CSV table of C-alpha atoms in Angstrom, one decimal:
chain,number,residue,atom,x,y,z
A,212,GLU,CA,5.3,6.5,-29.7
A,213,VAL,CA,1.6,6.8,-28.6
A,214,GLN,CA,-0.3,9.7,-29.6
A,215,LEU,CA,-3.7,11.2,-29.2
A,216,VAL,CA,-4.7,14.7,-30.7
A,217,GLU,CA,-7.8,16.1,-29.8
A,218,SER,CA,-9.7,19.0,-31.9
A,219,GLY,CA,-12.6,21.1,-32.6
A,220,GLY,CA,-13.0,23.0,-29.1
A,221,ASP,CA,-14.2,26.8,-30.0
A,222,LEU,CA,-15.7,29.0,-27.9
A,223,VAL,CA,-19.9,28.7,-28.7
A,224,GLN,CA,-22.6,30.0,-27.5
A,225,PRO,CA,-25.6,28.1,-25.3
A,226,GLY,CA,-27.6,25.5,-27.2
A,227,GLY,CA,-24.8,25.5,-29.3
A,228,SER,CA,-23.0,22.2,-31.0
A,229,LEU,CA,-19.6,21.1,-31.8
A,230,ARG,CA,-18.0,17.9,-33.0
A,231,LEU,CA,-14.7,16.9,-31.0
A,232,SER,CA,-12.3,14.7,-32.9
A,233,CYS,CA,-8.8,12.9,-31.7
A,234,GLU,CA,-6.5,10.9,-33.9
A,235,ALA,CA,-4.6,8.3,-32.1
A,236,SER,CA,-1.2,6.6,-33.4
A,237,GLY,CA,1.2,4.5,-31.9
A,238,PHE,CA,-1.4,1.6,-30.3
A,239,PRO,CA,-3.7,-1.3,-31.5
A,240,PHE,CA,-7.1,1.9,-31.6
A,241,SER,CA,-9.4,-0.6,-33.2
A,242,ARG,CA,-8.7,-2.9,-30.3
A,243,SER,CA,-8.9,-0.4,-27.7
A,244,TRP,CA,-11.5,1.4,-25.3
A,245,MET,CA,-11.8,4.9,-25.9
A,246,SER,CA,-13.3,7.4,-23.5
A,247,TRP,CA,-13.8,11.3,-23.3
A,248,VAL,CA,-13.4,12.8,-20.0
A,249,ARG,CA,-13.3,16.8,-19.3
A,250,GLN,CA,-11.6,18.5,-16.7
A,251,THR,CA,-13.5,21.9,-15.5
A,252,PRO,CA,-12.1,25.4,-14.8
A,253,GLY,CA,-12.0,24.3,-11.3
A,254,GLY,CA,-9.3,21.5,-11.9
A,255,GLY,CA,-11.9,18.2,-11.4
A,256,LEU,CA,-11.7,15.2,-13.4
A,257,GLU,CA,-15.2,14.2,-14.9
A,258,TRP,CA,-15.5,11.0,-17.3
A,259,VAL,CA,-17.9,11.8,-20.0
A,260,ALA,CA,-18.3,8.8,-22.8
A,261,HIS,CA,-16.8,5.3,-22.9
A,262,ILE,CA,-16.9,3.4,-26.3
A,263,ASN,CA,-15.8,-0.3,-26.7
A,264,GLU,CA,-13.3,-1.5,-29.7
A,265,ASP,CA,-16.3,-1.8,-32.2
A,266,GLY,CA,-18.7,0.7,-30.8
A,267,SER,CA,-21.4,-1.5,-29.9
A,268,ASP,CA,-21.1,-1.1,-26.0
A,269,ILE,CA,-21.8,2.9,-25.3
A,270,TYR,CA,-22.2,4.2,-22.0
A,271,TYR,CA,-22.4,8.5,-21.0
A,272,VAL,CA,-22.3,10.1,-17.7
A,273,ASP,CA,-26.1,11.2,-16.6
A,274,SER,CA,-25.1,15.0,-17.7
A,275,VAL,CA,-24.5,14.5,-21.1
A,276,ARG,CA,-27.0,11.5,-22.3
A,277,GLY,CA,-29.0,12.9,-24.9
A,278,ARG,CA,-26.9,15.8,-26.1
A,279,PHE,CA,-23.4,13.9,-26.5
A,280,THR,CA,-22.8,11.3,-28.9
A,281,ILE,CA,-19.4,9.6,-28.9
A,282,SER,CA,-18.6,7.7,-31.9
A,283,ARG,CA,-15.4,6.3,-33.9
A,284,ASP,CA,-14.4,5.3,-37.0
A,285,ASN,CA,-11.6,2.4,-36.7
A,286,ALA,CA,-10.4,2.6,-40.3
A,287,LYS,CA,-9.0,6.3,-39.4
A,288,ASN,CA,-8.0,5.6,-36.0
A,289,SER,CA,-10.4,8.1,-34.8
A,290,LEU,CA,-12.5,8.8,-32.2
A,291,TYR,CA,-15.3,11.7,-32.0
A,292,LEU,CA,-18.1,13.3,-29.4
A,293,HIS,CA,-20.7,15.5,-31.4
A,294,MET,CA,-22.1,17.7,-28.5
A,295,THR,CA,-25.3,19.4,-28.6
A,296,SER,CA,-27.2,21.5,-26.8
A,297,LEU,CA,-23.8,23.0,-24.9
A,298,ARG,CA,-24.8,24.8,-21.3
A,299,GLY,CA,-22.2,26.9,-19.4
A,300,GLU,CA,-21.7,23.8,-17.6
A,301,ASP,CA,-20.1,22.2,-20.5
A,302,THR,CA,-17.4,24.2,-20.4
A,303,ALA,CA,-13.9,22.5,-19.7
A,304,LEU,CA,-10.8,21.0,-21.3
A,305,PHE,CA,-11.8,17.6,-23.1
A,306,TYR,CA,-9.4,14.8,-23.1
A,307,CYS,CA,-9.8,12.2,-25.6
A,308,LEU,CA,-8.3,8.5,-23.6
A,309,GLY,CA,-7.4,5.3,-24.7
A,310,TRP,CA,-7.3,1.6,-23.0
A,311,PHE,CA,-5.5,-0.9,-23.9
A,312,SER,CA,-4.7,-3.3,-20.9
A,313,PRO,CA,-3.2,-2.7,-19.3
A,314,ASP,CA,-1.9,0.7,-20.7
A,315,ASN,CA,-3.6,4.0,-20.4
A,316,TYR,CA,-3.2,6.7,-23.1
A,317,TRP,CA,-4.3,10.6,-22.7
A,318,GLY,CA,-4.3,13.2,-25.5
A,319,ARG,CA,-3.4,17.0,-24.3
A,320,GLY,CA,-6.8,18.2,-24.7
A,321,THR,CA,-9.4,20.7,-26.5
A,322,LEU,CA,-10.6,23.6,-24.7
A,323,VAL,CA,-14.8,24.0,-24.9
A,324,THR,CA,-16.3,27.0,-23.6
A,325,VAL,CA,-19.8,27.7,-23.7
A,326,SER,CA,-20.6,31.4,-23.5
A,327,SER,CA,-22.4,33.9,-24.7
B,115,ASP,CA,-24.3,6.3,-9.0
B,116,VAL,CA,-20.9,5.2,-7.1
B,117,VAL,CA,-19.3,8.2,-5.2
B,118,MET,CA,-15.7,8.5,-4.9
B,119,THR,CA,-14.4,10.6,-1.4
B,120,GLN,CA,-10.7,12.1,-1.4
B,121,SER,CA,-8.8,13.3,1.8
B,122,PRO,CA,-7.1,15.6,2.1
B,123,PRO,CA,-7.9,18.1,-0.3
B,124,SER,CA,-4.5,19.4,-0.1
B,125,LEU,CA,-1.3,18.2,1.5
B,126,SER,CA,1.6,19.8,2.3
B,127,VAL,CA,4.8,17.7,3.1
B,128,THR,CA,8.7,18.0,3.1
B,129,LEU,CA,11.1,16.4,0.3
B,130,GLY,CA,12.2,13.1,2.0
B,131,GLN,CA,9.2,12.6,3.8
B,132,PRO,CA,6.4,10.0,3.4
B,133,ALA,CA,3.1,11.0,2.0
B,134,SER,CA,-0.5,9.5,1.9
B,135,ILE,CA,-3.6,10.0,0.3
B,136,SER,CA,-6.9,8.4,0.9
B,137,CYS,CA,-10.2,7.3,-1.4
B,138,ARG,CA,-13.6,5.8,-0.3
B,139,SER,CA,-16.3,5.0,-2.5
B,140,SER,CA,-19.7,4.9,-1.4
B,141,GLN,CA,-19.9,1.0,-2.6
B,142,SER,CA,-17.5,-1.9,-2.8
B,143,LEU,CA,-15.7,-1.5,-5.9
B,144,ARG,CA,-14.9,-5.7,-6.0
B,145,HIS,CA,-16.3,-6.7,-9.4
B,146,SER,CA,-18.4,-9.8,-9.7
B,147,ASN,CA,-15.6,-11.1,-11.6
B,148,GLY,CA,-13.3,-10.4,-8.6
B,149,ASN,CA,-11.2,-8.0,-9.6
B,150,THR,CA,-11.4,-4.4,-8.0
B,151,TYR,CA,-11.0,-1.8,-10.6
B,152,LEU,CA,-9.4,1.4,-8.7
B,153,GLN,CA,-6.7,3.3,-10.2
B,154,TRP,CA,-4.8,6.3,-9.5
B,155,PHE,CA,-3.6,9.4,-11.6
B,156,GLN,CA,-1.2,11.8,-11.2
B,157,GLN,CA,-1.4,15.4,-12.9
B,158,ARG,CA,1.6,17.8,-12.9
B,159,PRO,CA,1.2,21.4,-13.4
B,160,GLY,CA,0.5,22.1,-17.3
B,161,GLN,CA,0.3,18.4,-17.9
B,162,SER,CA,-2.5,16.0,-18.9
B,163,PRO,CA,-3.3,12.9,-16.3
B,164,ARG,CA,-0.8,10.2,-16.3
B,165,ARG,CA,-2.3,6.7,-15.1
B,166,LEU,CA,0.2,5.7,-11.5
B,167,ILE,CA,-1.6,2.6,-10.4
B,168,TYR,CA,-4.4,0.4,-11.3
B,169,GLY,CA,-6.3,-2.9,-10.2
B,170,ILE,CA,-5.4,-1.0,-6.7
B,171,SER,CA,-1.8,-1.7,-6.1
B,172,ASN,CA,-0.2,-2.7,-9.8
B,173,ARG,CA,2.2,0.3,-10.9
B,174,VAL,CA,2.5,1.1,-14.1
B,175,SER,CA,5.5,0.5,-16.0
B,176,GLY,CA,8.2,3.3,-15.2
B,177,VAL,CA,6.4,4.9,-12.5
B,178,PRO,CA,8.9,4.7,-9.2
B,179,ASP,CA,8.8,2.4,-7.0
B,180,ARG,CA,8.2,5.1,-3.8
B,181,PHE,CA,4.3,4.6,-5.2
B,182,SER,CA,2.6,1.9,-4.0
B,183,GLY,CA,-1.2,1.3,-3.7
B,184,SER,CA,-3.1,-0.2,-1.2
B,185,GLY,CA,-6.6,-1.2,0.1
B,186,SER,CA,-9.8,-2.9,-0.8
B,187,GLY,CA,-13.4,-2.8,-0.6
B,188,THR,CA,-14.3,1.0,-0.3
B,189,GLU,CA,-11.2,1.9,1.1
B,190,PHE,CA,-8.0,2.7,-0.9
B,191,THR,CA,-4.8,4.7,-0.6
B,192,LEU,CA,-2.0,5.9,-2.3
B,193,ARG,CA,1.4,5.9,-0.7
B,194,ILE,CA,4.9,8.2,-1.3
B,195,SER,CA,7.6,6.7,0.8
B,196,ARG,CA,10.1,9.4,0.0
B,197,VAL,CA,8.5,12.7,-1.7
B,198,GLU,CA,10.8,14.4,-4.3
B,199,ALA,CA,10.3,17.8,-6.0
B,200,GLU,CA,8.9,15.9,-9.2
B,201,ASP,CA,6.1,14.6,-7.3
B,202,VAL,CA,4.4,18.3,-6.7
B,203,ALA,CA,0.9,17.1,-8.6
B,204,VAL,CA,-2.8,16.8,-8.0
B,205,TYR,CA,-3.6,12.7,-7.5
B,206,PHE,CA,-6.7,11.5,-8.3
B,207,CYS,CA,-8.3,8.2,-8.0
B,208,MET,CA,-10.9,6.3,-10.4
B,209,GLN,CA,-13.2,3.8,-10.2
B,210,THR,CA,-14.3,1.5,-13.3
B,211,THR,CA,-15.9,-1.2,-12.0
B,212,TYR,CA,-19.4,0.5,-12.4
B,213,TRP,CA,-20.9,3.0,-15.2
B,214,PRO,CA,-20.5,5.5,-15.0
B,215,HIS,CA,-17.1,5.8,-13.9
B,216,ASN,CA,-16.0,8.4,-12.4
B,217,PHE,CA,-13.2,10.6,-9.7
B,218,GLY,CA,-12.4,11.1,-6.7
B,219,GLN,CA,-12.4,15.4,-6.3
B,220,GLY,CA,-8.5,15.5,-6.3
B,221,THR,CA,-5.6,16.3,-4.0
B,222,LYS,CA,-3.1,18.7,-4.2
B,223,LEU,CA,0.5,17.6,-2.9
B,224,GLU,CA,2.7,20.4,-2.4
B,225,ILE,CA,6.2,20.7,-0.8
């Protein structure tokens, strides 16, 4: 059974930092692309960041580039998102996604709330 | 960046009747390799999204055949031939041809 379990979401003040983690199982993690996608309180989905199998190709949406860092540890079947300089508009449910063609897997999400 | 525009924002359908959702991209989603990376996701209330369709029209394993995708270039459609109660959800299109990847705004299907 495929599982993606996100953790690390919390209430944080503007300007603060958080590190999200995602533990994967049930599919070939080290051969899969991985992404973070967030869902805003209004319900829209926004793709945030993407990393290829060995971490050599990384992409970010413009609104987080320079503030967020995606990384992975294939030995631990884990994906990370280090978030700094957090803003109110970063408040969202953050999902971890796995891509192993033609399959696509989603976690249940971890909630990040940025507020003073 | 590519802009994905879905319509309508919401849709009320009678059980057993068809439903159609449109997704338009601001530029052609046909990749230089000939593939078109347009997919459709369903998000039921309280659940994570799940992919229904990839590559315009390929149904994910386990997805009922009442769901179908079509289109090309910049115009795409998700059709449900006969809506069932379990289809109540928000539907999103997503392009993964270009970076950054992005989603349409979503279409809420109600019965």
